[in-house]
Tab-separated table of N, CA and C in Angstrom:
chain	number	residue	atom	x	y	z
P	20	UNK	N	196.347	173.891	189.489
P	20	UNK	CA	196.771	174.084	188.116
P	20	UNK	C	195.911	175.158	187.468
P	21	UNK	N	196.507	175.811	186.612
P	21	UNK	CA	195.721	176.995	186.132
P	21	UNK	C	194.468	176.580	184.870
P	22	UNK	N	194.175	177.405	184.177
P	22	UNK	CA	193.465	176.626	183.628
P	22	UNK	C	192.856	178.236	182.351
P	23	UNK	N	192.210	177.383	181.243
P	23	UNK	CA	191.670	177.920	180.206
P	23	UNK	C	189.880	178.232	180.429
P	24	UNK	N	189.788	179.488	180.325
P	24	UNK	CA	188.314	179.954	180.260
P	24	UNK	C	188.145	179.490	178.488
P	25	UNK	N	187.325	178.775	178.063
P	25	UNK	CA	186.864	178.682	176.930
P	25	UNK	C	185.323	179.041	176.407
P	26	UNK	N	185.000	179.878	175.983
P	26	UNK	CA	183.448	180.369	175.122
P	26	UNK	C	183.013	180.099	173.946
P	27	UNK	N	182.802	178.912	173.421
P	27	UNK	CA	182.528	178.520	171.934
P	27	UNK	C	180.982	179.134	171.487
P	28	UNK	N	180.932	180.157	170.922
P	28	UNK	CA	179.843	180.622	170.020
P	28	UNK	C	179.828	180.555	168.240
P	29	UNK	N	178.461	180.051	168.930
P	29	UNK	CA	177.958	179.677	167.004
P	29	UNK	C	176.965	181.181	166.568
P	30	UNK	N	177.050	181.660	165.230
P	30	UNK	CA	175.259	182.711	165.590
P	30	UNK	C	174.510	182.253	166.030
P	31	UNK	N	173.916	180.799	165.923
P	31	UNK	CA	172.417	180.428	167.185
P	31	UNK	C	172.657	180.237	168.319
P	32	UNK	N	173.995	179.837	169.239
P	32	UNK	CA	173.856	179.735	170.478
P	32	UNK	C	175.671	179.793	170.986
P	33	UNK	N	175.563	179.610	172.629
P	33	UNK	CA	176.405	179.559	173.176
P	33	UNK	C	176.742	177.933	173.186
P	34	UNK	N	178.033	177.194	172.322
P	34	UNK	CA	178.154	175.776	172.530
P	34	UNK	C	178.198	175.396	173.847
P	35	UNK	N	179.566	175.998	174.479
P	35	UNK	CA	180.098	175.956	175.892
P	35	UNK	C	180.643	176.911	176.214
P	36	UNK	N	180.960	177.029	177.531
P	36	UNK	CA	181.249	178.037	178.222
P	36	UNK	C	181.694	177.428	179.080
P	37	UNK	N	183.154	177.269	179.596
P	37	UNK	CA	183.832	176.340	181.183
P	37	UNK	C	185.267	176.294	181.087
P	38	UNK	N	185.745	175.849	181.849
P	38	UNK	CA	187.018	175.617	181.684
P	38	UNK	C	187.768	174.683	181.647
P	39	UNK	N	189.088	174.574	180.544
P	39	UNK	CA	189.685	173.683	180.192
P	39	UNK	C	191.077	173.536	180.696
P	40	UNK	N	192.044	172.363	180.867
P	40	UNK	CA	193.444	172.448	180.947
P	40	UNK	C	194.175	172.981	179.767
P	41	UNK	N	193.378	172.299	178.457
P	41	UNK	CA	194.361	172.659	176.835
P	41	UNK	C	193.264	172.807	176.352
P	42	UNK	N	193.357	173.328	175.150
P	42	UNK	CA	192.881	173.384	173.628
P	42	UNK	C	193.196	173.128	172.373
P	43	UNK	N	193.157	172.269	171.283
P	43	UNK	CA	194.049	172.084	170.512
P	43	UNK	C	192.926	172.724	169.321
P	44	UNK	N	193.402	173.573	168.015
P	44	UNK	CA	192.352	173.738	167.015
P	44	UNK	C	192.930	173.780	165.561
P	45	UNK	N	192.633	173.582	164.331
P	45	UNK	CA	192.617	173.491	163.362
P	45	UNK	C	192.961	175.378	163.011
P	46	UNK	N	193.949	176.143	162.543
P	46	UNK	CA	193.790	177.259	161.893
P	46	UNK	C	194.701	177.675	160.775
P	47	UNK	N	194.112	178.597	160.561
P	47	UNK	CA	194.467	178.690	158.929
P	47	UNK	C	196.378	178.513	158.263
P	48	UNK	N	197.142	178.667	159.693
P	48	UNK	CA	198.550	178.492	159.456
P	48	UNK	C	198.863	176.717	159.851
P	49	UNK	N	197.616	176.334	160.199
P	49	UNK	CA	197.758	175.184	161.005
P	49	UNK	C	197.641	174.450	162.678
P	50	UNK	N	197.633	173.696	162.794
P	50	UNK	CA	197.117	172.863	164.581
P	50	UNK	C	197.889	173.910	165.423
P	51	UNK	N	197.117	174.468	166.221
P	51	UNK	CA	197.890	174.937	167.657
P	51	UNK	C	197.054	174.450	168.903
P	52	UNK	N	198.037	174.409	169.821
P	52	UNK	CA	198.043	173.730	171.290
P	52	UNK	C	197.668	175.089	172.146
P	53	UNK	N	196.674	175.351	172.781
P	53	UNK	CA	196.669	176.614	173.906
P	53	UNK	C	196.797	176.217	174.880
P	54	UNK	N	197.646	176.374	175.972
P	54	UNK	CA	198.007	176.429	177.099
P	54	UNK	C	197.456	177.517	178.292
P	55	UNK	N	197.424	177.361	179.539
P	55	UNK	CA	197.184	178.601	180.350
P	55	UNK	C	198.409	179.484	179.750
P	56	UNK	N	198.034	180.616	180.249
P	56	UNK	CA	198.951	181.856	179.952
P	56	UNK	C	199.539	181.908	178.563
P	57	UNK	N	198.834	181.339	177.803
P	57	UNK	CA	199.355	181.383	176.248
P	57	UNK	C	199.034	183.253	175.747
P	58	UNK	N	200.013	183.399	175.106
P	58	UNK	CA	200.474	184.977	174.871
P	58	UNK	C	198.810	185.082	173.808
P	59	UNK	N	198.925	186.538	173.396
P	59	UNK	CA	197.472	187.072	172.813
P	59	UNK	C	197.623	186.557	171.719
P	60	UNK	N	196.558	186.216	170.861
P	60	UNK	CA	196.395	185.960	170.035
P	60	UNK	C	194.862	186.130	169.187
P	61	UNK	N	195.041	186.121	167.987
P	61	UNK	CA	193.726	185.907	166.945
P	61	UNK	C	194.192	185.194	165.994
P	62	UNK	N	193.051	184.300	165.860
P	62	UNK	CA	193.457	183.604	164.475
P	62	UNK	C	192.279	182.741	163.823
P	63	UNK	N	192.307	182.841	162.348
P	63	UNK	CA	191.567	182.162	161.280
P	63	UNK	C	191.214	181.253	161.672
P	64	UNK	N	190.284	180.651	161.880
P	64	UNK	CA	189.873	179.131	162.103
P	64	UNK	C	189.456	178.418	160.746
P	65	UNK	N	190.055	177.452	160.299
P	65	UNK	CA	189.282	176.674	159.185
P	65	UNK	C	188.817	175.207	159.684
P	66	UNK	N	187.754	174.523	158.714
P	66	UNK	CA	187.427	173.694	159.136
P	66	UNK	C	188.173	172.344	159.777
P	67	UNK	N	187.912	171.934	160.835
P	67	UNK	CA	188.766	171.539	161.610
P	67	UNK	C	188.349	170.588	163.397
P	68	UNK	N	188.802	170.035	163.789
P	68	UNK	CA	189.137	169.529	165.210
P	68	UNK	C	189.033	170.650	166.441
P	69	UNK	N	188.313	170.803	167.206
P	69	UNK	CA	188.576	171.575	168.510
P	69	UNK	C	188.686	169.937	169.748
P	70	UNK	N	189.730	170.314	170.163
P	70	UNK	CA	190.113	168.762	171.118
P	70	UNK	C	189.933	170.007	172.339
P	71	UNK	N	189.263	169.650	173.355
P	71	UNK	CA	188.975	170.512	174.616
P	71	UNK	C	189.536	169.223	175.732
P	72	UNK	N	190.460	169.547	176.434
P	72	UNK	CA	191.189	168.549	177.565
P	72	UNK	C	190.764	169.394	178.631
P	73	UNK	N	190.506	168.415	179.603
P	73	UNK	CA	190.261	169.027	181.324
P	73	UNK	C	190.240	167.137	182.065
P	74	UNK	N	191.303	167.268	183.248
P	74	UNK	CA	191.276	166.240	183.915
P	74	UNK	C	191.219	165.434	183.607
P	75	UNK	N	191.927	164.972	182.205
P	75	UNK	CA	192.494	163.654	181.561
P	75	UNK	C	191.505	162.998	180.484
P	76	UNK	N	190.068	163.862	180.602
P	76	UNK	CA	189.354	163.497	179.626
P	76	UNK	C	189.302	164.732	178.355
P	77	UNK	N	189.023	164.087	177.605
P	77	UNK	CA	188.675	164.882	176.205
P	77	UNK	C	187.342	165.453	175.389
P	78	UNK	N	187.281	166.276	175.235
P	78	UNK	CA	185.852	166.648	174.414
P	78	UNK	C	186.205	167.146	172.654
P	79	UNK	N	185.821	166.354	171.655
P	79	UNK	CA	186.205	166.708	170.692
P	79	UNK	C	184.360	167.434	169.710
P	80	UNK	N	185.257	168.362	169.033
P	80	UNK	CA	184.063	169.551	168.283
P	80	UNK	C	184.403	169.302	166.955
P	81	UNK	N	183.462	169.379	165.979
P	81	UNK	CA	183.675	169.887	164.664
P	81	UNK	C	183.612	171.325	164.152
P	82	UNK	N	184.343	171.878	164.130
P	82	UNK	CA	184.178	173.541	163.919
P	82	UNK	C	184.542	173.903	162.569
P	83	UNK	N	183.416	174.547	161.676
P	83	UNK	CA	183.137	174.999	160.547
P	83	UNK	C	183.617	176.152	160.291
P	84	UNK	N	184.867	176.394	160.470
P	84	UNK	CA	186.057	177.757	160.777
P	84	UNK	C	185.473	178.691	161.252
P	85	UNK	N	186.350	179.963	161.409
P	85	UNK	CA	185.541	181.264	162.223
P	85	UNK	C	186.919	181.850	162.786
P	86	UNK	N	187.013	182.244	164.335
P	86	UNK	CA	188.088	183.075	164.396
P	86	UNK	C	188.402	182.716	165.568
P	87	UNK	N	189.396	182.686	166.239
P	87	UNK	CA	190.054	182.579	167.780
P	87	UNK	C	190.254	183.498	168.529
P	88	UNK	N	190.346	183.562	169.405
P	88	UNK	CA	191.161	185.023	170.477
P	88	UNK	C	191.304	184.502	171.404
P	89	UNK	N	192.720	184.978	171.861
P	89	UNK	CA	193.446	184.608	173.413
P	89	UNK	C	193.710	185.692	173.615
P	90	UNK	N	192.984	185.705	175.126
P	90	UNK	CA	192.713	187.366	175.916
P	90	UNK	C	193.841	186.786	177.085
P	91	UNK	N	194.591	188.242	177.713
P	91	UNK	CA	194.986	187.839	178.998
P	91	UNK	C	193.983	187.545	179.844
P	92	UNK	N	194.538	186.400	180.803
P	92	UNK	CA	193.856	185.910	181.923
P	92	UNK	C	193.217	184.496	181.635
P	93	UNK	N	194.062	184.261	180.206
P	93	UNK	CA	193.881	183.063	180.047
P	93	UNK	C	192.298	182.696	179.932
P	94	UNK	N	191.499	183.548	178.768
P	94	UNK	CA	190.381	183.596	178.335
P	94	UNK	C	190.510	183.342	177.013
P	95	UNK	N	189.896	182.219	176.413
P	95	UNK	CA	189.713	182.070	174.602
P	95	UNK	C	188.267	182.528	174.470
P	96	UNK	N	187.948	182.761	173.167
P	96	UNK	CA	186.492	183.243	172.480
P	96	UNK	C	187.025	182.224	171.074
P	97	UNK	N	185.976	181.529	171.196
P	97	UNK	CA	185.917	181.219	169.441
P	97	UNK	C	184.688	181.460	169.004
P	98	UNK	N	184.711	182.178	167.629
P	98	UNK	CA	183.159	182.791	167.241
P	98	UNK	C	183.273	181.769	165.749
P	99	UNK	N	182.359	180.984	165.777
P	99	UNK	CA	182.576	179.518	165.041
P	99	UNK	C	181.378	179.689	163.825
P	100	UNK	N	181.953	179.536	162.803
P	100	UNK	CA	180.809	179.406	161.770
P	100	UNK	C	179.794	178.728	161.878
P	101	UNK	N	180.242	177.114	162.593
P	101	UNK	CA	179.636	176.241	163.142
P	101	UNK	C	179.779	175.516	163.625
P	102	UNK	N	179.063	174.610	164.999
P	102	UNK	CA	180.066	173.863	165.755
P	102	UNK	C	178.921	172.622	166.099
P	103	UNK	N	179.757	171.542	165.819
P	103	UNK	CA	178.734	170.047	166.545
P	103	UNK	C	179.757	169.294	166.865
P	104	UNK	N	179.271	168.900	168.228
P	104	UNK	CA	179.975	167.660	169.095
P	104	UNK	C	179.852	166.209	168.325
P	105	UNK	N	181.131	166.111	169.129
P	105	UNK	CA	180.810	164.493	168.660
P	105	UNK	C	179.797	163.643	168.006
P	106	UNK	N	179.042	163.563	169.353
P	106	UNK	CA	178.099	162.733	169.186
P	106	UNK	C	176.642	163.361	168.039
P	107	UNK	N	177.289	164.805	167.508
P	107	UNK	CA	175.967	165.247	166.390
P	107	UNK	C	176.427	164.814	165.219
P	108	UNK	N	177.570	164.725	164.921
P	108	UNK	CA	177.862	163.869	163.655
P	108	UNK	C	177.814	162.743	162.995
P	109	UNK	N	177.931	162.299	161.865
P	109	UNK	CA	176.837	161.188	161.252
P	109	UNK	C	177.570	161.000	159.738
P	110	UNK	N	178.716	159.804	159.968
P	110	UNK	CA	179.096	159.179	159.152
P	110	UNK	C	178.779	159.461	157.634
P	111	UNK	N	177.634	158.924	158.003
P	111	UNK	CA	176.361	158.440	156.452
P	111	UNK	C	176.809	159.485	155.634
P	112	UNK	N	175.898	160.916	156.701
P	112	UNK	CA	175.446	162.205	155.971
P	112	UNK	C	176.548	162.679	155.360
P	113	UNK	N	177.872	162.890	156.030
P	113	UNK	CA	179.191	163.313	155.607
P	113	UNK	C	179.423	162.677	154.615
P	114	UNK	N	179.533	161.354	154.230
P	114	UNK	CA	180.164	161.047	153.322
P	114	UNK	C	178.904	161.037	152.250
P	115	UNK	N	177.650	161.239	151.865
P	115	UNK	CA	177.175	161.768	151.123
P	115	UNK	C	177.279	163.044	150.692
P	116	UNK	N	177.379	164.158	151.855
P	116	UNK	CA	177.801	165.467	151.193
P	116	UNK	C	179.246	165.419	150.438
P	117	UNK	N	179.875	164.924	150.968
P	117	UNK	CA	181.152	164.629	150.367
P	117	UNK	C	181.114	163.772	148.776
P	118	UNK	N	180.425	162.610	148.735
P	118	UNK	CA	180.076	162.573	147.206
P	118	UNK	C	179.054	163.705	146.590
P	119	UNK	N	177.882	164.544	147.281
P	119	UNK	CA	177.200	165.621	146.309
P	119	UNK	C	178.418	166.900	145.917
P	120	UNK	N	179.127	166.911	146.978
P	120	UNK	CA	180.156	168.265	146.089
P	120	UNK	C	180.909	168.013	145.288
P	121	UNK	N	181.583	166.615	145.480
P	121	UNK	CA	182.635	165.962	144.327
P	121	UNK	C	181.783	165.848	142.531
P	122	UNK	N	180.495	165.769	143.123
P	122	UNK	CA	179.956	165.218	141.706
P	122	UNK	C	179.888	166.669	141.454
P	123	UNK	N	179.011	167.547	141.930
P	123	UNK	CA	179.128	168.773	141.431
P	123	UNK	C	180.458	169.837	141.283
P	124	UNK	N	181.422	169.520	141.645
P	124	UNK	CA	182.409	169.939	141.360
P	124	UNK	C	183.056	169.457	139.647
P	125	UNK	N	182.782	168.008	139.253
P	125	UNK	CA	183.168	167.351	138.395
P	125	UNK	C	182.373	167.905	137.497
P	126	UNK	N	180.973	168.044	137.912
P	126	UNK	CA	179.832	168.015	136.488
P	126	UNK	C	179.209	169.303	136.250
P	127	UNK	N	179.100	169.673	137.248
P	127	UNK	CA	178.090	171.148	136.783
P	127	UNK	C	179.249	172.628	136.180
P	128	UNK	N	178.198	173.002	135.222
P	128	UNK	CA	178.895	174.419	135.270
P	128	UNK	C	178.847	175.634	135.946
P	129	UNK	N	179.610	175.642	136.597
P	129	UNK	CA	179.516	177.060	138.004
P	129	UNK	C	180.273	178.292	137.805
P	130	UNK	N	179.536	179.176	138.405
P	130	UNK	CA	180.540	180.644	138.639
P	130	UNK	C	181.489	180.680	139.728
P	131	UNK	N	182.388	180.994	139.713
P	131	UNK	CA	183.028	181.330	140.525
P	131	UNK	C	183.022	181.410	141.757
P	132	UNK	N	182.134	181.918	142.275
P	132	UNK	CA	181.456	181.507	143.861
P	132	UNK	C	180.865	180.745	143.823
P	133	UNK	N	180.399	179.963	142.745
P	133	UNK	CA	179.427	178.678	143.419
P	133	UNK	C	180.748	177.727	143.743
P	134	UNK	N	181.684	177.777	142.601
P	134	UNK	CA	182.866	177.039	142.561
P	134	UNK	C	183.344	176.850	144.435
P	135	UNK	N	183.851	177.998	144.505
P	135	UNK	CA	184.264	178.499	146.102
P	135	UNK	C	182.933	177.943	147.207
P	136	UNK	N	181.774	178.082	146.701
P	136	UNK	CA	181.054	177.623	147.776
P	136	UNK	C	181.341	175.813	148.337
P	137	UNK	N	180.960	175.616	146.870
P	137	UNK	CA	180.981	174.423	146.585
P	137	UNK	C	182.552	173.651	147.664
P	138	UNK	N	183.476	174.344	146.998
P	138	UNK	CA	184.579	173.380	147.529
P	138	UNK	C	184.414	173.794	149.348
P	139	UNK	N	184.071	175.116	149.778
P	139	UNK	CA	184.257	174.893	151.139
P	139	UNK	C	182.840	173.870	152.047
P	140	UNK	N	181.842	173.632	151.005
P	140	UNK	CA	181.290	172.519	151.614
P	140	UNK	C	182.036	171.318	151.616
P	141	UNK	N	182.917	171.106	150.746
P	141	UNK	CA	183.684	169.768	150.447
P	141	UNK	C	184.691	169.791	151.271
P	142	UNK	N	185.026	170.967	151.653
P	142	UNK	CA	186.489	170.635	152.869
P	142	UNK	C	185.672	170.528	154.525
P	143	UNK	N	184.425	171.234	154.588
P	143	UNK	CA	183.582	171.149	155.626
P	143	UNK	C	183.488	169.528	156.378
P	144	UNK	N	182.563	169.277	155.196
P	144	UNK	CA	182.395	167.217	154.638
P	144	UNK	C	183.139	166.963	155.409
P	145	UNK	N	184.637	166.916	154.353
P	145	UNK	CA	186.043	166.019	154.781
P	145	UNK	C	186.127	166.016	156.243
P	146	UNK	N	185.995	166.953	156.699
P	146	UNK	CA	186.490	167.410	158.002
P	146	UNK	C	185.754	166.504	158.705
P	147	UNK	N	184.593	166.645	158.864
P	147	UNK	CA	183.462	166.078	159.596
P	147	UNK	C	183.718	164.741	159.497
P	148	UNK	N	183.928	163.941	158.192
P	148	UNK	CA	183.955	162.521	157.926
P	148	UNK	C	185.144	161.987	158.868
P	149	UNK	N	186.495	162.666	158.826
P	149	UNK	CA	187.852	162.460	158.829
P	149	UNK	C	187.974	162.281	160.633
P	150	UNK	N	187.272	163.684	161.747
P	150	UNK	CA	186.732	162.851	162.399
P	150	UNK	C	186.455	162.307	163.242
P	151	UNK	N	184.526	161.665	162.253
P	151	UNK	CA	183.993	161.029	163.164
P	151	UNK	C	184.812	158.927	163.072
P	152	UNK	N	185.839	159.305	161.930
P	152	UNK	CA	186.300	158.179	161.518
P	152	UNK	C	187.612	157.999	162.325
P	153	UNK	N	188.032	159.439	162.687
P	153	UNK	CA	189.285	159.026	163.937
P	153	UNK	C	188.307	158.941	165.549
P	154	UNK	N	187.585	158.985	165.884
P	154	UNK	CA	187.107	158.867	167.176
P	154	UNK	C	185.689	158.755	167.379
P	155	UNK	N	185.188	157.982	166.382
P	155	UNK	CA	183.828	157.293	166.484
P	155	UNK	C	182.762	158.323	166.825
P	156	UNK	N	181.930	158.233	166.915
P	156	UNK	CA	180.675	158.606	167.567
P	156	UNK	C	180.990	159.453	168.713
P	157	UNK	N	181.382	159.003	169.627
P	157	UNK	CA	181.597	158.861	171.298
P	157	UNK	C	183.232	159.598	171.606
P	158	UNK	N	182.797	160.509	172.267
P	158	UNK	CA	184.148	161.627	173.170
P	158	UNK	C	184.389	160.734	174.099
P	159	UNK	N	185.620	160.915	174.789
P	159	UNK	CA	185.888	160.394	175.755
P	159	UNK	C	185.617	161.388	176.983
P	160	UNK	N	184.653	161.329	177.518
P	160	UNK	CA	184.071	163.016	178.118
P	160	UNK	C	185.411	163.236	179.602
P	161	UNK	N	184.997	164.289	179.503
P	161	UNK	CA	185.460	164.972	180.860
P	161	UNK	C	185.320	164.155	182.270
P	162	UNK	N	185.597	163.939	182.983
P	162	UNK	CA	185.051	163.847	184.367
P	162	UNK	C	184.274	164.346	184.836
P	163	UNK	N	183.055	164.156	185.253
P	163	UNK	CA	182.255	164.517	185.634
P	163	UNK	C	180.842	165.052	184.876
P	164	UNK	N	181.195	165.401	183.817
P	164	UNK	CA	180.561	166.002	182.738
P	164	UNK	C	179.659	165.136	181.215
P	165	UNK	N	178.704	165.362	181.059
P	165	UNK	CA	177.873	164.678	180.511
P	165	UNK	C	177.567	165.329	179.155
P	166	UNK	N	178.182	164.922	178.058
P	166	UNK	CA	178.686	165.079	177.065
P	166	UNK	C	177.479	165.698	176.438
P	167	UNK	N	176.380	165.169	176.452
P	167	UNK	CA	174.562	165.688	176.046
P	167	UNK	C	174.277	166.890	176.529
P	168	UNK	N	174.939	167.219	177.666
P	168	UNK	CA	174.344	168.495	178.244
P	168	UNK	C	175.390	169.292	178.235
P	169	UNK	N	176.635	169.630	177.725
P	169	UNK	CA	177.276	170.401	177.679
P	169	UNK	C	176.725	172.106	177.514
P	170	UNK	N	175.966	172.023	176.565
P	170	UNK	CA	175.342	173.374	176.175
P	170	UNK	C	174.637	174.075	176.791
């Protein structure tokens, strides 16, 4: 079966680098499915789900938008604002950032970009909360592959 080269870069590091059967991601028109031989593409990433499938297991990402590319030969690049696995996310913290932007959204007086900052920490939050609340803590890892050491 053919298969997906995937390269997830953050500016501090290389997440992963390997290959997948699918990809599913969050972008700015909405969820798309990548397949081998999926035609070229670029696209917006917003905050969102990266579901990485290989051999019936799953690896799920939180990705802090950024951009996509599907190269021939069935190569993706995602250059990610920011990216944490599963298991780096943390209930608690999310849904506290998620009440500090709501309150400051409600109460403070802001400019315009703080406004804009402000809410894309709050859709960041959501994202993150939304989830570690659909699939717990814990990926259902890959075969073979050890979810801690991916990187």
């Amino acid at each position: 079966m053919s298969s997906l080269h995937l390269k997830l870069v953050t500016p501090e590091q290389v997440v992963f680098e390997e290959e997948f059967d699918s990809l599913t991601v969050d972008t700015a028109l909405g969820q798309i499915t990548i397949l081998p031989q999926h035609a070229f593409l670029v696209s917006a990433l917003v905050p969102g789900e990266l579901i990485a499938r290989k051999d019936g297991g799953e690896q799920f990402v939180h990705i802090s938008g950024g951009f996509l590319t599907v190269e021939p030969g069935s190569r993706v690049t995602i250059l990610a604002d920011a990216a944490e696995r599963i298991h780096e996310l943390d209930e608690k913290r999310a849904q506290e950032a998620v009440a500090r932007a709501k309150r400051a959204l409600a109460e403070e007086k802001m400019s315009a970009e703080e406004v804009a900052e402000t809410e894309a920490a709050l859709s960041r939050s959501l994202s993150r909360l939304q989830i570690v609340r659909r699939h717990g803590r814990r990926s259902r890892s890959v075969p073979g592959q050890d979810v801690e050491t991916i990187s």
